[in-house]
Amino acid sequence: MKITRSIKLFEEAQQLIPGGVNSPVRAFRSVGGHPRFIHRAKGSKLYDLDGNTYIDYVLSWGPMILGHASPPVIGAIKKAAGRGTSYGAPTELEVELARHIRTAVPSMEKIRLVSSGTEAVMSAIRVARGFTKRDGILKFEGCYHGHSDYLLAKAGSGMMTLGIPDSLGVPADFAKHTFTAPYNDIRTVQRLMRERGKHIACIIVEPIAGNMGVVPPAHDFLPALRQLTLENDSLLIFDEVISGFRVDYGGAQALYGITPDLTVLGKIIGGGLPVGAYGGRTEIMDLIAPTGPVYQAGTLSGNPLAVTAGLATLKQLRAKQLYKNLEERSAALAEGIGKEAQRAGIPIIQHRVGSMLTAFFASDPVVDWNSAKRSDTKRYGQFFHQMLDQGIYLAPSQFEAAFLSTAHTSADVERTIRAARVAFKSL
Ligand SMILES: *Cc1c(COP(=O)(O)O)cnc(C)c1O
């Protein structure tokens, strides 16, 4: 596979941009080799600058659930662009997107739109602290909630991949209100809540962990978090930036039947443009300015182009059978990969919830960050490159989810399984 243009551009990029990339995991550091510079994308495919084609399972890290350049989304964006790209004044589109989100996720009675998942989480935590008048927050090791200061403690894939335990530049004072527990470990949460519950504003969790590779919640984990937060007058925040509109139209909370106090969305709701959202019970959300004293604002929040892309995406996602079809195709992929690994005698642990999945190169169960990180990342790197050379674009890290879109065909899945056979054999 010829990648001369990508290599050349990466050299220049490294002179101009730290590590040559605008988000660290794109640099391929944990798998080695050169990142591909993408020229265009369509459906399930990415096309790089050297003319190579890939079946894409990264999907911009989750947002492109309809595949790339989905005609209804692109059509809507083009139309919207002609009407101007930003006004700094309210639009009908924002109301419409909020209405769609609330219909899908009824626990989000009121919704504020922002421009990234990071911003949405940061704002949700601010309002949780304002509402409870407490400072402490409890998060889980291996869950990522964006790059804001006090959430970078034990924060999953990006930093785990680079082996950075905690970011430099975060004052210890900022992180001192952040408590962490292992994912799926109710006992530790019980103990922390017994000791500090009256100081904990909120427990924030990815209801399906996606940032240490996919790790589903144990069956009693989310109900226990709901119970413990209620008992301590703390709020429960579901960070559904990945799982929202991914595992179900109503997100993980619909799938598992647990109602959080606040929900954070991102990725899919922007349809490939920058949108984040947070929302929840009216009495909490009304604390936000201008109704209340919790300040949060954004020049480009509710941007008409971004909201249009999100709205066009959500409208498509209401189609009957869509999630069922995604489920079936994803199951077929996981089953095929599992068989090929077994045939080659390579131990893997596969996790899948709907169209998000991870194959850990591990032999023992993966339930939290500690067990996830025992995976053989060197072997993952070899597998990754074997797949890439055959035109299959997986995440350049063991600790990320693979995603399917509605544009992935059964032929794509079959080709991927055939490539996996070759890749597993070579290990
Ligand atoms: C991606 C992600 C974020 C951060 O969103 P950005 O748009 O990258 O700032 C927050 N939480 C979760 C669970 C994510 O996967």
mmCIF file of C-alpha atoms in Angstrom, residues 7-374:
data_model
loop_
_atom_site.group_PDB
_atom_site.id
_atom_site.type_symbol
_atom_site.label_atom_id
_atom_site.label_comp_id
_atom_site.label_asym_id
_atom_site.label_seq_id
_atom_site.Cartn_x
_atom_site.Cartn_y
_atom_site.Cartn_z
ATOM 1 C CA ILE A 7 4.029 10.351 5.082
ATOM 2 C CA LYS A 8 5.200 13.603 3.498
ATOM 3 C CA LEU A 9 2.292 15.593 4.885
ATOM 4 C CA PHE A 10 2.723 14.086 8.348
ATOM 5 C CA GLU A 11 6.325 15.298 8.351
ATOM 6 C CA GLU A 12 5.217 18.851 7.622
ATOM 7 C CA ALA A 13 2.293 18.573 10.064
ATOM 8 C CA GLN A 14 4.702 17.692 12.860
ATOM 9 C CA GLN A 15 6.556 20.964 12.231
ATOM 10 C CA LEU A 16 3.351 22.968 12.522
ATOM 11 C CA ILE A 17 1.006 21.110 14.878
ATOM 12 C CA PRO A 18 2.023 19.310 18.123
ATOM 13 C CA GLY A 19 2.491 15.661 17.123
ATOM 14 C CA GLY A 20 1.104 16.556 13.706
ATOM 15 C CA VAL A 21 -2.502 16.131 14.830
ATOM 16 C CA ASN A 22 -5.303 18.111 16.437
ATOM 17 C CA SER A 23 -6.345 15.268 18.752
ATOM 18 C CA PRO A 24 -3.680 12.906 20.140
ATOM 19 C CA VAL A 25 -4.987 9.421 19.314
ATOM 20 C CA ARG A 26 -5.030 10.295 15.590
ATOM 21 C CA ALA A 27 -1.214 10.195 15.606
ATOM 22 C CA PHE A 28 -1.051 6.332 15.712
ATOM 23 C CA ARG A 29 1.471 6.489 18.575
ATOM 24 C CA SER A 30 0.204 3.360 20.318
ATOM 25 C CA VAL A 31 0.178 1.211 17.174
ATOM 26 C CA GLY A 32 3.137 2.820 15.413
ATOM 27 C CA GLY A 33 3.337 3.729 11.740
ATOM 28 C CA HIS A 34 1.955 6.718 9.881
ATOM 29 C CA PRO A 35 -1.525 8.149 10.175
ATOM 30 C CA ARG A 36 -3.414 8.303 6.898
ATOM 31 C CA PHE A 37 -4.414 11.746 5.708
ATOM 32 C CA ILE A 38 -8.001 11.533 4.562
ATOM 33 C CA HIS A 39 -9.114 13.211 1.373
ATOM 34 C CA ARG A 40 -12.814 12.328 1.393
ATOM 35 C CA ALA A 41 -15.324 9.851 2.732
ATOM 36 C CA LYS A 42 -18.564 8.356 1.503
ATOM 37 C CA GLY A 43 -20.847 5.775 3.102
ATOM 38 C CA SER A 44 -18.754 3.176 4.920
ATOM 39 C CA LYS A 45 -15.536 4.204 3.140
ATOM 40 C CA LEU A 46 -12.617 6.516 3.756
ATOM 41 C CA TYR A 47 -10.349 7.582 0.867
ATOM 42 C CA ASP A 48 -6.848 8.775 1.705
ATOM 43 C CA LEU A 49 -4.590 11.210 -0.159
ATOM 44 C CA ASP A 50 -2.686 8.385 -1.853
ATOM 45 C CA GLY A 51 -5.872 6.951 -3.321
ATOM 46 C CA ASN A 52 -6.286 4.052 -0.875
ATOM 47 C CA THR A 53 -9.780 2.990 0.201
ATOM 48 C CA TYR A 54 -10.716 1.758 3.677
ATOM 49 C CA ILE A 55 -13.845 0.353 5.279
ATOM 50 C CA ASP A 56 -14.155 2.713 8.220
ATOM 51 C CA TYR A 57 -14.974 1.452 11.727
ATOM 52 C CA VAL A 58 -13.879 4.648 13.499
ATOM 53 C CA LEU A 59 -16.616 6.821 11.974
ATOM 54 C CA SER A 60 -15.062 10.015 13.329
ATOM 55 C CA TRP A 61 -15.040 8.310 16.760
ATOM 56 C CA GLY A 62 -18.763 7.662 16.681
ATOM 57 C CA PRO A 63 -20.780 10.469 15.116
ATOM 58 C CA MET A 64 -21.216 9.107 11.581
ATOM 59 C CA ILE A 65 -23.938 6.559 12.355
ATOM 60 C CA LEU A 66 -25.506 7.118 8.916
ATOM 61 C CA GLY A 67 -22.139 6.680 7.216
ATOM 62 C CA HIS A 68 -20.132 9.475 5.646
ATOM 63 C CA ALA A 69 -21.676 12.190 3.483
ATOM 64 C CA SER A 70 -25.178 10.844 3.982
ATOM 65 C CA PRO A 71 -27.271 12.564 1.247
ATOM 66 C CA PRO A 72 -30.097 13.867 3.513
ATOM 67 C CA VAL A 73 -27.551 15.342 5.936
ATOM 68 C CA ILE A 74 -25.342 16.905 3.254
ATOM 69 C CA GLY A 75 -28.397 18.239 1.417
ATOM 70 C CA ALA A 76 -29.664 19.900 4.605
ATOM 71 C CA ILE A 77 -26.255 21.405 5.384
ATOM 72 C CA LYS A 78 -25.929 22.855 1.864
ATOM 73 C CA LYS A 79 -29.348 24.461 2.084
ATOM 74 C CA ALA A 80 -28.644 25.844 5.548
ATOM 75 C CA ALA A 81 -25.267 27.267 4.495
ATOM 76 C CA GLY A 82 -27.000 29.430 1.919
ATOM 77 C CA ARG A 83 -28.978 31.092 4.710
ATOM 78 C CA GLY A 84 -25.835 32.118 6.616
ATOM 79 C CA THR A 85 -23.621 30.217 9.023
ATOM 80 C CA SER A 86 -24.114 31.945 12.386
ATOM 81 C CA TYR A 87 -26.366 34.663 13.788
ATOM 82 C CA GLY A 88 -25.768 34.837 17.532
ATOM 83 C CA ALA A 89 -29.533 34.954 17.937
ATOM 84 C CA PRO A 90 -32.065 32.162 18.465
ATOM 85 C CA THR A 91 -33.379 30.052 15.593
ATOM 86 C CA GLU A 92 -36.303 27.699 15.039
ATOM 87 C CA LEU A 93 -33.768 24.933 14.378
ATOM 88 C CA GLU A 94 -32.548 24.925 17.989
ATOM 89 C CA VAL A 95 -36.079 24.531 19.279
ATOM 90 C CA GLU A 96 -36.652 21.712 16.836
ATOM 91 C CA LEU A 97 -33.471 19.876 17.832
ATOM 92 C CA ALA A 98 -34.311 20.260 21.530
ATOM 93 C CA ARG A 99 -37.795 18.892 20.834
ATOM 94 C CA HIS A 100 -36.354 15.878 18.986
ATOM 95 C CA ILE A 101 -33.888 15.179 21.781
ATOM 96 C CA ARG A 102 -36.521 15.402 24.497
ATOM 97 C CA THR A 103 -38.838 13.076 22.589
ATOM 98 C CA ALA A 104 -36.031 10.523 22.316
ATOM 99 C CA VAL A 105 -34.671 11.041 25.841
ATOM 100 C CA PRO A 106 -37.603 12.171 28.033
ATOM 101 C CA SER A 107 -35.418 12.589 31.144
ATOM 102 C CA MET A 108 -33.902 15.604 29.345
ATOM 103 C CA GLU A 109 -36.823 17.896 30.128
ATOM 104 C CA LYS A 110 -34.755 20.963 29.317
ATOM 105 C CA ILE A 111 -31.697 20.991 27.087
ATOM 106 C CA ARG A 112 -28.808 23.374 26.489
ATOM 107 C CA LEU A 113 -26.784 23.041 23.290
ATOM 108 C CA VAL A 114 -23.025 23.621 23.279
ATOM 109 C CA SER A 115 -20.242 22.857 20.800
ATOM 110 C CA SER A 116 -18.461 19.759 22.145
ATOM 111 C CA GLY A 117 -18.859 16.861 24.525
ATOM 112 C CA THR A 118 -16.161 18.301 26.754
ATOM 113 C CA GLU A 119 -18.077 21.539 27.104
ATOM 114 C CA ALA A 120 -21.358 19.743 27.739
ATOM 115 C CA VAL A 121 -19.926 17.570 30.539
ATOM 116 C CA MET A 122 -18.171 20.528 32.144
ATOM 117 C CA SER A 123 -21.426 22.490 32.138
ATOM 118 C CA ALA A 124 -23.517 19.575 33.440
ATOM 119 C CA ILE A 125 -21.147 19.203 36.363
ATOM 120 C CA ARG A 126 -21.283 22.913 37.063
ATOM 121 C CA VAL A 127 -25.063 22.854 37.278
ATOM 122 C CA ALA A 128 -24.955 19.662 39.399
ATOM 123 C CA ARG A 129 -22.650 21.454 41.821
ATOM 124 C CA GLY A 130 -24.844 24.535 41.770
ATOM 125 C CA PHE A 131 -27.978 22.502 42.430
ATOM 126 C CA THR A 132 -26.547 20.419 45.282
ATOM 127 C CA LYS A 133 -24.258 23.174 46.624
ATOM 128 C CA ARG A 134 -21.543 20.518 46.899
ATOM 129 C CA ASP A 135 -18.085 20.312 45.286
ATOM 130 C CA GLY A 136 -17.235 16.607 45.128
ATOM 131 C CA ILE A 137 -17.729 14.447 42.067
ATOM 132 C CA LEU A 138 -17.302 10.720 41.626
ATOM 133 C CA LYS A 139 -16.137 9.269 38.322
ATOM 134 C CA PHE A 140 -14.914 5.877 37.166
ATOM 135 C CA GLU A 141 -11.447 4.794 36.118
ATOM 136 C CA GLY A 142 -11.254 4.407 32.371
ATOM 137 C CA CYS A 143 -14.310 6.585 31.693
ATOM 138 C CA TYR A 144 -13.522 9.648 29.601
ATOM 139 C CA HIS A 145 -15.601 12.776 29.981
ATOM 140 C CA GLY A 146 -13.659 15.254 27.861
ATOM 141 C CA HIS A 147 -10.464 17.118 28.637
ATOM 142 C CA SER A 148 -11.576 19.633 31.280
ATOM 143 C CA ASP A 149 -9.160 19.928 34.209
ATOM 144 C CA TYR A 150 -10.822 18.038 37.029
ATOM 145 C CA LEU A 151 -12.096 15.235 34.765
ATOM 146 C CA LEU A 152 -8.686 14.163 33.538
ATOM 147 C CA ALA A 153 -8.154 11.882 36.539
ATOM 148 C CA LYS A 154 -7.924 8.283 35.304
ATOM 149 C CA ALA A 155 -9.640 9.273 32.125
ATOM 150 C CA GLY A 156 -9.489 6.393 29.687
ATOM 151 C CA SER A 157 -8.277 5.799 26.177
ATOM 152 C CA GLY A 158 -6.454 8.928 25.043
ATOM 153 C CA MET A 159 -4.233 9.206 28.062
ATOM 154 C CA MET A 160 -4.105 5.494 28.792
ATOM 155 C CA THR A 161 -2.909 4.933 25.262
ATOM 156 C CA LEU A 162 -0.131 7.425 25.772
ATOM 157 C CA GLY A 163 0.527 6.143 29.278
ATOM 158 C CA ILE A 164 -0.059 9.550 30.871
ATOM 159 C CA PRO A 165 -1.654 8.921 34.283
ATOM 160 C CA ASP A 166 -2.801 12.493 34.788
ATOM 161 C CA SER A 167 -2.239 15.552 32.676
ATOM 162 C CA LEU A 168 0.465 18.036 33.543
ATOM 163 C CA GLY A 169 -1.006 21.507 33.878
ATOM 164 C CA VAL A 170 -3.906 20.497 36.089
ATOM 165 C CA PRO A 171 -3.443 22.021 39.552
ATOM 166 C CA ALA A 172 -3.800 19.402 42.268
ATOM 167 C CA ASP A 173 -6.286 21.770 43.895
ATOM 168 C CA PHE A 174 -8.590 21.431 40.893
ATOM 169 C CA ALA A 175 -8.568 17.648 40.971
ATOM 170 C CA LYS A 176 -8.964 17.296 44.720
ATOM 171 C CA HIS A 177 -12.752 17.219 44.502
ATOM 172 C CA THR A 178 -12.653 14.346 41.991
ATOM 173 C CA PHE A 179 -12.988 10.850 43.470
ATOM 174 C CA THR A 180 -12.573 7.759 41.351
ATOM 175 C CA ALA A 181 -13.739 4.169 41.601
ATOM 176 C CA PRO A 182 -13.234 1.156 39.343
ATOM 177 C CA TYR A 183 -16.010 0.670 36.780
ATOM 178 C CA ASN A 184 -18.577 -1.947 37.792
ATOM 179 C CA ASP A 185 -17.286 -1.887 41.380
ATOM 180 C CA ILE A 186 -20.355 -1.148 43.507
ATOM 181 C CA ARG A 187 -18.607 -1.862 46.808
ATOM 182 C CA THR A 188 -16.085 0.922 46.325
ATOM 183 C CA VAL A 189 -18.866 3.321 45.342
ATOM 184 C CA GLN A 190 -20.818 2.300 48.460
ATOM 185 C CA ARG A 191 -17.796 2.943 50.642
ATOM 186 C CA LEU A 192 -17.050 6.321 49.034
ATOM 187 C CA MET A 193 -20.671 7.385 49.375
ATOM 188 C CA ARG A 194 -20.774 6.249 53.005
ATOM 189 C CA GLU A 195 -17.666 8.309 53.759
ATOM 190 C CA ARG A 196 -18.299 11.341 51.563
ATOM 191 C CA GLY A 197 -21.820 11.095 50.167
ATOM 192 C CA LYS A 198 -22.925 14.384 51.708
ATOM 193 C CA HIS A 199 -20.128 16.151 49.810
ATOM 194 C CA ILE A 200 -20.698 14.450 46.467
ATOM 195 C CA ALA A 201 -22.604 16.644 43.993
ATOM 196 C CA CYS A 202 -22.827 13.922 41.393
ATOM 197 C CA ILE A 203 -21.748 10.554 40.140
ATOM 198 C CA ILE A 204 -20.863 10.748 36.460
ATOM 199 C CA VAL A 205 -20.636 7.583 34.407
ATOM 200 C CA GLU A 206 -20.567 6.313 30.851
ATOM 201 C CA PRO A 207 -23.542 3.941 31.159
ATOM 202 C CA ILE A 208 -21.740 1.798 28.582
ATOM 203 C CA ALA A 209 -18.034 2.467 28.858
ATOM 204 C CA GLY A 210 -16.577 3.198 25.432
ATOM 205 C CA ASN A 211 -13.277 4.828 26.240
ATOM 206 C CA MET A 212 -11.359 1.841 27.618
ATOM 207 C CA GLY A 213 -12.677 -0.251 24.770
ATOM 208 C CA VAL A 214 -16.322 -1.249 25.139
ATOM 209 C CA VAL A 215 -17.109 -2.419 28.674
ATOM 210 C CA PRO A 216 -20.819 -2.931 29.365
ATOM 211 C CA PRO A 217 -22.246 -2.252 32.821
ATOM 212 C CA ALA A 218 -22.750 -5.278 35.069
ATOM 213 C CA HIS A 219 -26.506 -5.877 35.416
ATOM 214 C CA ASP A 220 -26.730 -4.341 38.911
ATOM 215 C CA PHE A 221 -24.208 -1.509 38.403
ATOM 216 C CA LEU A 222 -26.414 1.281 37.038
ATOM 217 C CA PRO A 223 -29.363 0.497 39.389
ATOM 218 C CA ALA A 224 -26.945 0.669 42.330
ATOM 219 C CA LEU A 225 -25.638 4.065 41.193
ATOM 220 C CA ARG A 226 -29.218 5.309 40.870
ATOM 221 C CA GLN A 227 -30.024 4.048 44.376
ATOM 222 C CA LEU A 228 -26.884 5.430 46.024
ATOM 223 C CA THR A 229 -27.276 8.888 44.478
ATOM 224 C CA LEU A 230 -30.912 9.056 45.599
ATOM 225 C CA GLU A 231 -29.973 8.049 49.141
ATOM 226 C CA ASN A 232 -27.344 10.775 49.339
ATOM 227 C CA ASP A 233 -29.202 13.559 47.506
ATOM 228 C CA SER A 234 -26.480 13.473 44.859
ATOM 229 C CA LEU A 235 -27.244 13.679 41.155
ATOM 230 C CA LEU A 236 -26.632 10.898 38.657
ATOM 231 C CA ILE A 237 -25.166 12.065 35.344
ATOM 232 C CA PHE A 238 -25.106 9.747 32.356
ATOM 233 C CA ASP A 239 -22.425 10.721 29.879
ATOM 234 C CA GLU A 240 -24.089 9.395 26.744
ATOM 235 C CA VAL A 241 -21.807 11.234 24.336
ATOM 236 C CA ILE A 242 -21.085 7.872 22.672
ATOM 237 C CA SER A 243 -24.116 5.763 23.643
ATOM 238 C CA GLY A 244 -26.750 8.436 22.948
ATOM 239 C CA PHE A 245 -28.594 7.595 19.696
ATOM 240 C CA ARG A 246 -25.960 4.849 19.199
ATOM 241 C CA VAL A 247 -27.265 1.830 21.124
ATOM 242 C CA ASP A 248 -30.903 2.877 20.877
ATOM 243 C CA TYR A 249 -32.838 5.987 19.827
ATOM 244 C CA GLY A 250 -33.232 6.694 23.551
ATOM 245 C CA GLY A 251 -29.620 5.864 24.416
ATOM 246 C CA ALA A 252 -28.374 3.568 27.164
ATOM 247 C CA GLN A 253 -30.974 4.899 29.606
ATOM 248 C CA ALA A 254 -33.739 3.530 27.378
ATOM 249 C CA LEU A 255 -31.886 0.261 26.891
ATOM 250 C CA TYR A 256 -31.380 -0.349 30.616
ATOM 251 C CA GLY A 257 -34.406 1.508 31.967
ATOM 252 C CA ILE A 258 -32.510 3.765 34.352
ATOM 253 C CA THR A 259 -33.368 7.473 34.556
ATOM 254 C CA PRO A 260 -30.471 9.803 35.378
ATOM 255 C CA ASP A 261 -30.922 13.357 36.659
ATOM 256 C CA LEU A 262 -28.757 14.836 33.921
ATOM 257 C CA THR A 263 -27.643 13.498 30.547
ATOM 258 C CA VAL A 264 -24.809 14.606 28.325
ATOM 259 C CA LEU A 265 -24.897 14.075 24.565
ATOM 260 C CA GLY A 266 -22.475 14.807 21.732
ATOM 261 C CA LYS A 267 -21.021 13.005 18.720
ATOM 262 C CA ILE A 268 -24.138 11.656 16.884
ATOM 263 C CA ILE A 269 -26.350 14.658 17.720
ATOM 264 C CA GLY A 270 -24.056 16.840 15.616
ATOM 265 C CA GLY A 271 -24.248 14.577 12.579
ATOM 266 C CA GLY A 272 -20.516 15.155 12.006
ATOM 267 C CA LEU A 273 -20.459 18.830 12.971
ATOM 268 C CA PRO A 274 -19.543 20.125 16.446
ATOM 269 C CA VAL A 275 -22.520 19.840 18.825
ATOM 270 C CA GLY A 276 -22.810 18.847 22.465
ATOM 271 C CA ALA A 277 -25.853 18.981 24.705
ATOM 272 C CA TYR A 278 -26.708 18.594 28.337
ATOM 273 C CA GLY A 279 -30.091 18.394 29.905
ATOM 274 C CA GLY A 280 -32.244 16.990 32.650
ATOM 275 C CA ARG A 281 -34.922 17.831 35.151
ATOM 276 C CA THR A 282 -36.425 21.298 34.765
ATOM 277 C CA GLU A 283 -35.750 22.322 38.372
ATOM 278 C CA ILE A 284 -32.039 21.627 37.806
ATOM 279 C CA MET A 285 -31.732 23.112 34.322
ATOM 280 C CA ASP A 286 -33.560 26.307 35.329
ATOM 281 C CA LEU A 287 -30.563 27.141 37.513
ATOM 282 C CA ILE A 288 -28.650 27.987 34.332
ATOM 283 C CA ALA A 289 -28.321 31.620 33.222
ATOM 284 C CA PRO A 290 -30.353 33.574 32.292
ATOM 285 C CA THR A 291 -33.035 31.807 34.409
ATOM 286 C CA GLY A 292 -30.651 31.108 37.280
ATOM 287 C CA PRO A 293 -27.237 31.843 38.760
ATOM 288 C CA VAL A 294 -25.152 29.070 37.096
ATOM 289 C CA TYR A 295 -23.332 30.738 34.217
ATOM 290 C CA GLN A 296 -22.742 29.018 30.887
ATOM 291 C CA ALA A 297 -22.631 30.544 27.413
ATOM 292 C CA GLY A 298 -21.222 30.003 23.900
ATOM 293 C CA THR A 299 -20.756 32.221 20.848
ATOM 294 C CA LEU A 300 -21.375 29.363 18.416
ATOM 295 C CA SER A 301 -23.728 27.307 20.637
ATOM 296 C CA GLY A 302 -26.718 26.097 18.639
ATOM 297 C CA ASN A 303 -24.897 26.998 15.435
ATOM 298 C CA PRO A 304 -27.391 26.711 12.562
ATOM 299 C CA LEU A 305 -25.173 24.519 10.351
ATOM 300 C CA ALA A 306 -24.296 22.139 13.175
ATOM 301 C CA VAL A 307 -27.866 21.948 14.435
ATOM 302 C CA THR A 308 -29.091 21.291 10.894
ATOM 303 C CA ALA A 309 -26.688 18.364 10.512
ATOM 304 C CA GLY A 310 -27.769 16.967 13.871
ATOM 305 C CA LEU A 311 -31.441 17.370 13.146
ATOM 306 C CA ALA A 312 -31.156 15.729 9.725
ATOM 307 C CA THR A 313 -29.339 12.809 11.378
ATOM 308 C CA LEU A 314 -31.873 12.323 14.168
ATOM 309 C CA LYS A 315 -34.732 12.386 11.648
ATOM 310 C CA GLN A 316 -33.121 9.510 9.742
ATOM 311 C CA LEU A 317 -32.564 7.578 12.958
ATOM 312 C CA ARG A 318 -36.294 7.387 13.639
ATOM 313 C CA ALA A 319 -36.672 4.945 10.733
ATOM 314 C CA LYS A 320 -38.282 1.681 11.775
ATOM 315 C CA GLN A 321 -35.902 -1.274 11.982
ATOM 316 C CA LEU A 322 -32.816 0.936 11.786
ATOM 317 C CA TYR A 323 -31.378 -0.097 15.153
ATOM 318 C CA LYS A 324 -32.457 -3.683 14.580
ATOM 319 C CA ASN A 325 -30.560 -3.768 11.286
ATOM 320 C CA LEU A 326 -27.491 -2.210 12.894
ATOM 321 C CA GLU A 327 -27.715 -4.805 15.659
ATOM 322 C CA GLU A 328 -27.872 -7.695 13.198
ATOM 323 C CA ARG A 329 -24.985 -6.486 11.075
ATOM 324 C CA SER A 330 -22.857 -5.772 14.140
ATOM 325 C CA ALA A 331 -23.653 -9.202 15.587
ATOM 326 C CA ALA A 332 -22.613 -10.831 12.313
ATOM 327 C CA LEU A 333 -19.309 -8.946 12.390
ATOM 328 C CA ALA A 334 -18.595 -9.853 16.010
ATOM 329 C CA GLU A 335 -19.478 -13.480 15.395
ATOM 330 C CA GLY A 336 -17.236 -13.667 12.331
ATOM 331 C CA ILE A 337 -14.303 -12.063 14.131
ATOM 332 C CA GLY A 338 -14.784 -14.407 17.080
ATOM 333 C CA LYS A 339 -14.738 -17.473 14.830
ATOM 334 C CA GLU A 340 -11.618 -16.359 12.992
ATOM 335 C CA ALA A 341 -9.783 -15.657 16.247
ATOM 336 C CA GLN A 342 -10.731 -19.058 17.556
ATOM 337 C CA ARG A 343 -9.709 -20.758 14.336
ATOM 338 C CA ALA A 344 -6.285 -19.081 14.582
ATOM 339 C CA GLY A 345 -5.995 -19.902 18.287
ATOM 340 C CA ILE A 346 -5.782 -16.232 19.313
ATOM 341 C CA PRO A 347 -7.545 -15.529 22.617
ATOM 342 C CA ILE A 348 -9.802 -12.486 22.493
ATOM 343 C CA ILE A 349 -12.540 -11.137 24.730
ATOM 344 C CA GLN A 350 -15.274 -9.523 22.696
ATOM 345 C CA HIS A 351 -17.732 -6.957 23.985
ATOM 346 C CA ARG A 352 -20.565 -5.504 21.982
ATOM 347 C CA VAL A 353 -23.598 -3.393 22.733
ATOM 348 C CA GLY A 354 -25.510 -2.761 19.512
ATOM 349 C CA SER A 355 -23.187 -1.208 16.950
ATOM 350 C CA MET A 356 -20.308 -0.435 19.347
ATOM 351 C CA LEU A 357 -17.799 -3.217 19.887
ATOM 352 C CA THR A 358 -14.284 -4.083 20.984
ATOM 353 C CA ALA A 359 -12.177 -7.220 20.701
ATOM 354 C CA PHE A 360 -9.665 -7.160 23.551
ATOM 355 C CA PHE A 361 -6.518 -9.209 22.992
ATOM 356 C CA ALA A 362 -6.962 -10.722 26.439
ATOM 357 C CA SER A 363 -7.820 -14.093 27.971
ATOM 358 C CA ASP A 364 -9.498 -13.031 31.209
ATOM 359 C CA PRO A 365 -12.799 -11.166 31.612
ATOM 360 C CA VAL A 366 -12.640 -7.410 31.081
ATOM 361 C CA VAL A 367 -14.882 -5.542 33.532
ATOM 362 C CA ASP A 368 -12.963 -2.348 34.300
ATOM 363 C CA TRP A 369 -9.841 -0.403 33.422
ATOM 364 C CA ASN A 370 -7.529 -2.673 35.407
ATOM 365 C CA SER A 371 -8.632 -5.754 33.516
ATOM 366 C CA ALA A 372 -8.796 -3.898 30.173
ATOM 367 C CA LYS A 373 -5.205 -2.750 30.415
ATOM 368 C CA ARG A 374 -3.959 -6.318 30.726
#
